[in-house]
Amino acid sequence: MANLYLAILNAILYWILLLITYSKHKRITIGVFITAVYAIIASFCVVSVSSEPNKWSLTLWPFIYLFICVYLLLKPMLANSELNIRVFSSDYLFYKKIATIYILLSIFSSAVYFPVAYDHIINPQWVDLYSESHEVKESNIFIKVSNLFFHLRYLGLVLFFYFLTFGATRKFQILLGISAVLPVLLVTICNASRGGVVALAASFALSYFLFSRYLSRKIKKILRMLLVFLSPFPIIYVVAVTLARFDPSVSYVNAEDSIIYYLGHSMLMFNYGLVDTINLYWYGGYMLGLGDLPYNGTHYGTDFFTIAGAIYQDFGPVFTLIFTFFISIYFTKIFRKPEIGVPELFLIITYAMLIFNGVFVIGVGYGIQFIEAFLVYYILKKFSKKKIYVRNNRILSTPVSSN
């Protein structure tokens, strides 16, 4: 019973944080959204322990430590929800050119992955596809070039909502929206992945919450209608993949149990699987993807271990807290900027998605993604010397008074 009590206590911590955060902002923000995800996952952890109480040997301090790390990483998004978005650009057309390049990359990537995805839809062998996806590498130059899209996918989402908010032709908006979605869906189908669909939905939700104050009622209504119309398709896909991959005739785990375990083990595995037996740290090797990493005494196998677990394996208990503390300070400054433009929004979405994905696991080399994000951020900042201000979706040449 001790395991169950500890799991319940862990869930209570995140629900308290969620209630405090929501009562402060009175609406759904990116901080409220991600905190809710952590609270839900913590609740599924309770269900997992209840289902298999003898699988775990939990202790209190890893849960407390995990909560502190998560709180530090969430803090920038919890403290300030009212971002003062402004247009920063040497020319309004600058971002339209960037969006055009993004669309071209998306078209190329879609053309490369569409034949494979189509074949998988016609002949769905999800179990084999999932296994093969973990073995297949970037086999040719076309795949390598097409994968450039995925290094900029969050920039495309920011630009999509940016043009929904501050103006562009409807055709361009639709094309940009499709470009932000299609390659991700095609790769997800190619890999028989469920997480890709969840991450795509989360990235759209987070982008929407960032821009919601600036979107017109008409645009919000259209987005809600699209959500209602399109949401059944990813749900059907996830259900189909889950049922196929966990068919009782070919698997020891049924679909229902697999979903419960998928959603409800990352925090438990951080507690019992990682911190309980770790005896070697990788000093940035996991973050930067520095080749084959030596065995470090953990026993989580192929299971999830949260973002805190990824950082912990590199830096240990003391420096993980220091690392998350300084990350929290840096992004708090980003969120509190008096004026926020496309470069900051791109960095914010990239960071928010790292924390979202981190409720499960983040892959080897995740630090490279952030190095790329910072490069894009500083390049965009370099070309954003002239300020153009926006009021009522109209571009102005002079600053807008807040009064």
Short mmCIF file of C-alpha atoms in Angstrom, two decimals:
data_model
loop_
_atom_site.label_atom_id
_atom_site.label_comp_id
_atom_site.label_asym_id
_atom_site.label_seq_id
_atom_site.Cartn_x
_atom_site.Cartn_y
_atom_site.Cartn_z
CA MET A 1 0.00 0.00 0.00
CA ALA A 2 2.93 2.33 0.57
CA ASN A 3 3.56 2.46 -3.19
CA LEU A 4 -0.03 3.51 -3.84
CA TYR A 5 0.01 6.20 -1.13
CA LEU A 6 3.21 7.66 -2.57
CA ALA A 7 1.77 7.69 -6.09
CA ILE A 8 -1.39 9.42 -4.79
CA LEU A 9 0.73 12.01 -2.96
CA ASN A 10 2.68 12.62 -6.15
CA ALA A 11 -0.54 13.21 -8.11
CA ILE A 12 -1.89 15.57 -5.43
CA LEU A 13 1.18 17.81 -5.81
CA TYR A 14 0.48 18.39 -9.51
CA TRP A 15 -3.26 18.88 -9.02
CA ILE A 16 -2.60 21.49 -6.34
CA LEU A 17 -0.20 23.28 -8.66
CA LEU A 18 -2.81 23.16 -11.44
CA LEU A 19 -5.56 24.56 -9.22
CA ILE A 20 -3.32 27.38 -7.98
CA THR A 21 -2.22 28.25 -11.52
CA TYR A 22 -5.72 28.18 -12.99
CA SER A 23 -7.16 30.24 -10.15
CA LYS A 24 -4.47 32.83 -10.83
CA HIS A 25 -5.02 33.15 -14.58
CA LYS A 26 -8.74 32.23 -14.81
CA ARG A 27 -8.27 30.79 -18.29
CA ILE A 28 -6.33 28.14 -20.16
CA THR A 29 -2.78 29.29 -20.85
CA ILE A 30 0.20 27.27 -22.04
CA GLY A 31 1.28 26.94 -18.40
CA VAL A 32 -2.16 25.73 -17.31
CA PHE A 33 -2.32 23.32 -20.26
CA ILE A 34 1.05 21.68 -19.61
CA THR A 35 0.50 21.55 -15.84
CA ALA A 36 -2.82 19.80 -16.52
CA VAL A 37 -1.00 17.24 -18.65
CA TYR A 38 1.44 16.52 -15.81
CA ALA A 39 -1.45 16.20 -13.34
CA ILE A 40 -3.25 13.75 -15.65
CA ILE A 41 -0.11 11.66 -16.17
CA ALA A 42 0.49 11.60 -12.40
CA SER A 43 -3.08 10.32 -12.00
CA PHE A 44 -2.47 7.56 -14.52
CA CYS A 45 0.60 6.65 -12.48
CA VAL A 46 -1.76 5.99 -9.57
CA VAL A 47 -3.81 3.69 -11.78
CA SER A 48 -0.64 1.86 -12.90
CA VAL A 49 0.47 1.27 -9.31
CA SER A 50 -3.02 0.15 -8.37
CA SER A 51 -3.02 -2.33 -11.27
CA GLU A 52 0.47 -3.72 -10.55
CA PRO A 53 1.38 -2.86 -6.93
CA ASN A 54 4.21 -5.40 -6.76
CA LYS A 55 5.97 -4.03 -9.85
CA TRP A 56 7.22 -0.93 -8.04
CA SER A 57 9.34 -0.13 -4.99
CA LEU A 58 8.76 3.59 -4.63
CA THR A 59 10.25 6.09 -2.17
CA LEU A 60 9.23 9.63 -1.29
CA TRP A 61 12.20 11.83 -2.12
CA PRO A 62 12.40 11.07 -5.90
CA PHE A 63 8.80 12.27 -6.30
CA ILE A 64 9.54 15.46 -4.34
CA TYR A 65 12.72 16.00 -6.34
CA LEU A 66 10.89 15.40 -9.63
CA PHE A 67 8.16 17.88 -8.68
CA ILE A 68 10.73 20.57 -7.83
CA CYS A 69 12.47 20.10 -11.19
CA VAL A 70 9.18 20.16 -13.10
CA TYR A 71 8.03 23.24 -11.19
CA LEU A 72 11.25 25.09 -12.04
CA LEU A 73 10.85 24.23 -15.72
CA LEU A 74 7.18 25.21 -15.70
CA LYS A 75 7.68 28.41 -13.72
CA PRO A 76 8.32 30.74 -16.71
CA MET A 77 4.97 29.67 -18.19
CA LEU A 78 3.14 29.90 -14.85
CA ALA A 79 4.34 33.37 -13.87
CA ASN A 80 3.29 35.34 -16.95
CA SER A 81 0.46 34.36 -19.27
CA GLU A 82 -0.21 37.75 -20.89
CA LEU A 83 2.42 37.96 -23.60
CA ASN A 84 2.57 41.34 -25.32
CA ILE A 85 2.93 40.16 -28.90
CA ARG A 86 4.18 42.72 -31.38
CA VAL A 87 5.47 42.52 -34.94
CA PHE A 88 9.27 42.74 -35.02
CA SER A 89 10.53 42.82 -38.59
CA SER A 90 12.66 44.90 -40.90
CA ASP A 91 9.78 44.46 -43.29
CA TYR A 92 6.40 42.80 -42.87
CA LEU A 93 7.14 40.76 -46.00
CA PHE A 94 10.25 39.29 -44.36
CA TYR A 95 8.23 36.67 -42.48
CA LYS A 96 6.18 35.95 -45.54
CA LYS A 97 9.39 35.02 -47.33
CA ILE A 98 10.39 32.81 -44.40
CA ALA A 99 6.93 31.21 -44.50
CA THR A 100 7.29 30.60 -48.24
CA ILE A 101 10.59 28.78 -47.69
CA TYR A 102 8.90 26.75 -44.97
CA ILE A 103 6.06 25.82 -47.34
CA LEU A 104 8.54 24.67 -50.00
CA LEU A 105 10.35 22.50 -47.45
CA SER A 106 7.01 21.06 -46.38
CA ILE A 107 6.03 20.23 -49.96
CA PHE A 108 9.37 18.49 -50.55
CA SER A 109 9.11 16.54 -47.29
CA SER A 110 5.52 15.52 -48.05
CA ALA A 111 6.49 14.35 -51.52
CA VAL A 112 9.22 12.14 -50.07
CA TYR A 113 7.11 10.54 -47.33
CA PHE A 114 3.71 10.39 -49.03
CA PRO A 115 4.33 7.23 -51.14
CA VAL A 116 5.51 5.31 -48.07
CA ALA A 117 2.66 6.59 -45.89
CA TYR A 118 0.11 5.76 -48.60
CA ASP A 119 1.41 2.22 -48.87
CA HIS A 120 1.18 1.85 -45.08
CA ILE A 121 -2.43 3.07 -45.10
CA ILE A 122 -3.38 0.63 -47.85
CA ASN A 123 -1.50 -2.26 -46.21
CA PRO A 124 -1.44 -1.46 -42.49
CA GLN A 125 1.00 -3.73 -40.67
CA TRP A 126 1.44 -1.47 -37.64
CA VAL A 127 3.42 -3.90 -35.48
CA ASP A 128 6.06 -4.50 -38.16
CA LEU A 129 6.17 -0.83 -39.12
CA TYR A 130 6.79 0.26 -35.53
CA SER A 131 9.65 -2.21 -35.15
CA GLU A 132 11.21 -1.25 -38.48
CA SER A 133 11.01 2.47 -37.70
CA HIS A 134 13.46 1.99 -34.83
CA GLU A 135 15.96 0.33 -37.15
CA VAL A 136 15.71 2.38 -40.35
CA LYS A 137 18.12 5.31 -40.63
CA GLU A 138 18.17 8.25 -43.01
CA SER A 139 18.86 6.09 -46.01
CA ASN A 140 19.18 8.61 -48.84
CA ILE A 141 19.78 12.25 -49.61
CA PHE A 142 16.08 12.92 -50.23
CA ILE A 143 15.14 11.84 -46.71
CA LYS A 144 18.00 13.88 -45.24
CA VAL A 145 16.92 17.00 -47.11
CA SER A 146 13.23 16.45 -46.33
CA ASN A 147 14.03 16.15 -42.64
CA LEU A 148 15.21 19.77 -42.64
CA PHE A 149 11.51 20.58 -42.31
CA PHE A 150 11.35 19.00 -38.87
CA HIS A 151 14.08 21.27 -37.55
CA LEU A 152 11.79 24.25 -38.30
CA ARG A 153 8.35 22.76 -37.70
CA TYR A 154 7.57 24.96 -34.70
CA LEU A 155 8.53 28.08 -36.61
CA GLY A 156 5.90 27.14 -39.18
CA LEU A 157 3.25 26.88 -36.47
CA VAL A 158 4.18 30.29 -35.09
CA LEU A 159 4.05 31.83 -38.57
CA PHE A 160 0.68 30.18 -39.26
CA PHE A 161 -0.93 31.77 -36.21
CA TYR A 162 1.01 34.97 -36.82
CA PHE A 163 -0.57 35.36 -40.26
CA LEU A 164 -3.98 34.30 -38.93
CA THR A 165 -3.66 37.13 -36.43
CA PHE A 166 -1.92 39.92 -38.32
CA GLY A 167 -3.03 39.34 -41.85
CA ALA A 168 -2.42 37.42 -45.08
CA THR A 169 -4.60 36.11 -47.87
CA ARG A 170 -6.86 33.23 -46.87
CA LYS A 171 -5.22 30.94 -49.44
CA PHE A 172 -1.79 31.62 -47.98
CA GLN A 173 -3.06 30.94 -44.46
CA ILE A 174 -4.61 27.63 -45.51
CA LEU A 175 -1.48 26.57 -47.39
CA LEU A 176 0.72 27.42 -44.41
CA GLY A 177 -1.58 25.52 -42.05
CA ILE A 178 -1.51 22.40 -44.22
CA SER A 179 2.26 22.72 -44.54
CA ALA A 180 2.63 22.73 -40.76
CA VAL A 181 0.60 19.53 -40.39
CA LEU A 182 1.03 17.24 -43.38
CA PRO A 183 4.70 16.17 -43.14
CA VAL A 184 4.32 15.41 -39.42
CA LEU A 185 1.26 13.23 -40.08
CA LEU A 186 2.98 11.40 -42.93
CA VAL A 187 6.07 10.58 -40.86
CA THR A 188 3.85 9.51 -37.97
CA ILE A 189 2.05 7.06 -40.25
CA CYS A 190 5.35 5.83 -41.67
CA ASN A 191 6.57 5.04 -38.14
CA ALA A 192 3.22 3.70 -36.86
CA SER A 193 3.66 6.16 -34.00
CA ARG A 194 1.00 7.40 -31.59
CA GLY A 195 3.16 10.01 -29.91
CA GLY A 196 3.60 11.99 -33.11
CA VAL A 197 -0.14 12.67 -33.34
CA VAL A 198 -0.31 13.67 -29.67
CA ALA A 199 2.69 16.01 -30.01
CA LEU A 200 1.23 17.61 -33.15
CA ALA A 201 -2.09 18.26 -31.40
CA ALA A 202 -0.27 19.68 -28.37
CA SER A 203 1.89 22.01 -30.47
CA PHE A 204 -1.22 23.40 -32.18
CA ALA A 205 -2.99 23.84 -28.85
CA LEU A 206 0.00 25.65 -27.32
CA SER A 207 0.30 27.94 -30.35
CA TYR A 208 -3.40 28.72 -30.14
CA PHE A 209 -3.19 29.61 -26.45
CA LEU A 210 -0.27 31.95 -27.14
CA PHE A 211 -2.21 33.85 -29.80
CA SER A 212 -5.76 33.51 -28.44
CA ARG A 213 -5.91 37.13 -27.17
CA TYR A 214 -5.11 38.39 -30.67
CA LEU A 215 -7.28 36.09 -32.80
CA SER A 216 -10.56 37.47 -34.09
CA ARG A 217 -13.86 35.83 -33.14
CA LYS A 218 -14.31 34.72 -36.73
CA ILE A 219 -10.94 32.95 -36.80
CA LYS A 220 -11.64 31.30 -33.44
CA LYS A 221 -14.99 30.05 -34.72
CA ILE A 222 -13.38 28.60 -37.85
CA LEU A 223 -10.66 26.87 -35.79
CA ARG A 224 -13.28 25.35 -33.48
CA MET A 225 -15.25 24.03 -36.46
CA LEU A 226 -12.09 22.51 -37.92
CA LEU A 227 -11.31 20.91 -34.57
CA VAL A 228 -14.74 19.27 -34.43
CA PHE A 229 -14.52 18.10 -38.04
CA LEU A 230 -10.94 16.82 -38.00
CA SER A 231 -10.55 15.40 -34.49
CA PRO A 232 -12.15 11.99 -35.28
CA PHE A 233 -9.42 11.14 -37.80
CA PRO A 234 -6.39 11.16 -35.44
CA ILE A 235 -8.49 9.40 -32.80
CA ILE A 236 -9.37 6.63 -35.27
CA TYR A 237 -5.69 6.37 -36.25
CA VAL A 238 -4.47 6.12 -32.65
CA VAL A 239 -7.10 3.51 -31.81
CA ALA A 240 -6.26 1.47 -34.94
CA VAL A 241 -2.52 1.51 -34.20
CA THR A 242 -3.07 0.65 -30.54
CA LEU A 243 -5.38 -2.27 -31.29
CA ALA A 244 -3.03 -3.63 -33.95
CA ARG A 245 0.16 -3.28 -31.91
CA PHE A 246 -1.38 -4.81 -28.80
CA ASP A 247 -3.58 -7.53 -30.24
CA PRO A 248 -3.85 -10.22 -27.51
CA SER A 249 -3.18 -12.88 -30.15
CA VAL A 250 0.30 -11.48 -30.83
CA SER A 251 1.04 -9.59 -27.62
CA TYR A 252 1.01 -10.36 -23.93
CA VAL A 253 -0.51 -6.92 -23.24
CA ASN A 254 -3.98 -5.87 -24.36
CA ALA A 255 -4.75 -2.43 -25.79
CA GLU A 256 -6.39 -1.04 -22.64
CA ASP A 257 -3.50 -2.04 -20.38
CA SER A 258 -0.99 -0.67 -22.89
CA ILE A 259 -2.64 2.76 -22.86
CA ILE A 260 -2.72 2.85 -19.06
CA TYR A 261 0.94 1.87 -18.84
CA TYR A 262 1.95 4.24 -21.68
CA LEU A 263 0.37 7.17 -19.88
CA GLY A 264 1.14 6.11 -16.34
CA HIS A 265 4.70 4.98 -15.85
CA SER A 266 7.16 7.81 -16.61
CA MET A 267 7.10 9.36 -13.12
CA LEU A 268 7.16 5.92 -11.52
CA MET A 269 10.15 4.90 -13.62
CA PHE A 270 12.02 8.05 -12.62
CA ASN A 271 11.50 6.96 -9.01
CA TYR A 272 12.09 3.24 -9.38
CA GLY A 273 14.20 2.54 -12.43
CA LEU A 274 16.48 5.54 -12.63
CA VAL A 275 17.39 7.43 -9.47
CA ASP A 276 17.30 4.36 -7.23
CA THR A 277 20.25 2.58 -8.88
CA ILE A 278 22.09 5.11 -11.07
CA ASN A 279 25.84 4.98 -10.47
CA LEU A 280 27.32 6.88 -13.41
CA TYR A 281 26.56 10.25 -15.03
CA TRP A 282 27.03 11.08 -18.69
CA TYR A 283 28.01 14.77 -18.31
CA GLY A 284 26.00 16.02 -21.27
CA GLY A 285 26.38 12.89 -23.40
CA TYR A 286 22.64 12.23 -23.49
CA MET A 287 21.74 15.85 -24.11
CA LEU A 288 24.17 16.23 -27.00
CA GLY A 289 23.89 12.68 -28.36
CA LEU A 290 27.57 11.87 -27.99
CA GLY A 291 27.67 8.34 -29.34
CA ASP A 292 27.01 5.15 -27.39
CA LEU A 293 26.57 5.95 -23.73
CA PRO A 294 28.02 3.64 -21.08
CA TYR A 295 25.70 1.66 -18.83
CA ASN A 296 24.89 3.72 -15.76
CA GLY A 297 23.23 1.20 -13.46
CA THR A 298 19.62 2.16 -14.24
CA HIS A 299 16.93 -0.41 -14.98
CA TYR A 300 14.23 1.49 -16.87
CA GLY A 301 14.92 -0.47 -20.06
CA THR A 302 13.00 1.12 -22.93
CA ASP A 303 10.45 2.84 -20.70
CA PHE A 304 9.89 6.57 -20.18
CA PHE A 305 11.64 8.52 -17.40
CA THR A 306 10.55 12.19 -17.80
CA ILE A 307 12.61 15.24 -18.76
CA ALA A 308 14.02 15.39 -15.23
CA GLY A 309 15.32 11.86 -15.73
CA ALA A 310 17.10 12.88 -18.93
CA ILE A 311 18.82 15.79 -17.22
CA TYR A 312 19.52 13.76 -14.07
CA GLN A 313 21.40 11.09 -16.02
CA ASP A 314 23.72 13.74 -17.40
CA PHE A 315 24.31 15.89 -14.34
CA GLY A 316 23.23 14.09 -11.16
CA PRO A 317 21.05 15.41 -8.31
CA VAL A 318 22.86 18.68 -7.48
CA PHE A 319 23.70 19.97 -10.94
CA THR A 320 20.29 18.97 -12.32
CA LEU A 321 18.69 21.41 -9.88
CA ILE A 322 21.23 24.08 -10.78
CA PHE A 323 20.68 23.46 -14.49
CA THR A 324 16.88 23.64 -14.27
CA PHE A 325 17.12 26.74 -12.05
CA PHE A 326 19.13 28.70 -14.62
CA ILE A 327 16.95 27.46 -17.50
CA SER A 328 13.95 28.70 -15.51
CA ILE A 329 15.54 32.14 -14.99
CA TYR A 330 16.44 32.51 -18.68
CA PHE A 331 12.98 31.66 -20.00
CA THR A 332 11.27 33.73 -17.31
CA LYS A 333 13.11 36.72 -18.79
CA ILE A 334 11.92 35.74 -22.27
CA PHE A 335 8.30 35.51 -21.09
CA ARG A 336 8.53 38.85 -19.28
CA LYS A 337 9.85 40.84 -22.23
CA PRO A 338 7.74 43.97 -22.71
CA GLU A 339 7.41 43.16 -26.41
CA ILE A 340 7.51 39.71 -27.95
CA GLY A 341 7.88 38.94 -31.64
CA VAL A 342 8.22 35.90 -33.89
CA PRO A 343 11.76 34.99 -32.69
CA GLU A 344 10.65 34.85 -29.05
CA LEU A 345 7.45 33.00 -29.91
CA PHE A 346 9.42 30.35 -31.79
CA LEU A 347 11.73 29.88 -28.80
CA ILE A 348 8.77 29.74 -26.40
CA ILE A 349 6.94 27.07 -28.41
CA THR A 350 10.12 25.01 -28.75
CA TYR A 351 10.66 25.21 -24.99
CA ALA A 352 7.01 24.49 -24.18
CA MET A 353 7.02 21.41 -26.40
CA LEU A 354 10.22 20.17 -24.74
CA ILE A 355 8.47 20.37 -21.36
CA PHE A 356 5.31 18.78 -22.77
CA ASN A 357 7.19 15.86 -24.32
CA GLY A 358 9.19 15.62 -21.12
CA VAL A 359 6.19 14.33 -19.21
CA PHE A 360 7.04 11.10 -21.02
CA VAL A 361 10.60 11.14 -22.33
CA ILE A 362 12.90 13.23 -24.50
CA GLY A 363 15.28 11.50 -26.86
CA VAL A 364 19.03 11.40 -27.06
CA GLY A 365 20.46 14.62 -28.51
CA TYR A 366 17.57 16.86 -27.47
CA GLY A 367 20.12 19.60 -26.73
CA ILE A 368 20.98 19.79 -30.43
CA GLN A 369 17.40 20.82 -31.15
CA PHE A 370 17.78 23.69 -28.72
CA ILE A 371 21.10 24.77 -30.18
CA GLU A 372 19.36 24.91 -33.57
CA ALA A 373 16.43 26.80 -32.04
CA PHE A 374 18.73 29.42 -30.52
CA LEU A 375 20.55 29.81 -33.86
CA VAL A 376 17.23 30.42 -35.62
CA TYR A 377 16.19 32.78 -32.83
CA TYR A 378 19.32 34.94 -33.09
CA ILE A 379 19.22 34.95 -36.89
CA LEU A 380 15.61 36.17 -36.82
CA LYS A 381 16.52 38.76 -34.18
CA LYS A 382 19.37 40.01 -36.34
CA PHE A 383 16.96 40.70 -39.19
CA SER A 384 14.34 42.21 -36.87
CA LYS A 385 15.93 45.58 -36.24
CA LYS A 386 13.07 47.74 -37.42
CA LYS A 387 9.86 47.59 -35.37
CA ILE A 388 6.45 47.66 -36.95
CA TYR A 389 3.52 47.88 -34.55
CA VAL A 390 0.09 46.38 -34.95
CA ARG A 391 -3.32 47.58 -33.80
CA ASN A 392 -6.62 45.98 -34.82
CA ASN A 393 -4.79 43.74 -37.30
CA ARG A 394 -3.41 46.82 -39.11
CA ILE A 395 0.30 47.52 -39.46
CA LEU A 396 1.40 50.92 -38.18
CA SER A 397 4.70 52.70 -38.59
CA THR A 398 4.70 54.19 -35.10
CA PRO A 399 4.37 52.64 -31.65
CA VAL A 400 0.92 52.00 -30.20
CA SER A 401 0.12 53.50 -26.84
CA SER A 402 -1.02 51.04 -24.19
CA ASN A 403 -3.55 53.60 -22.89
#
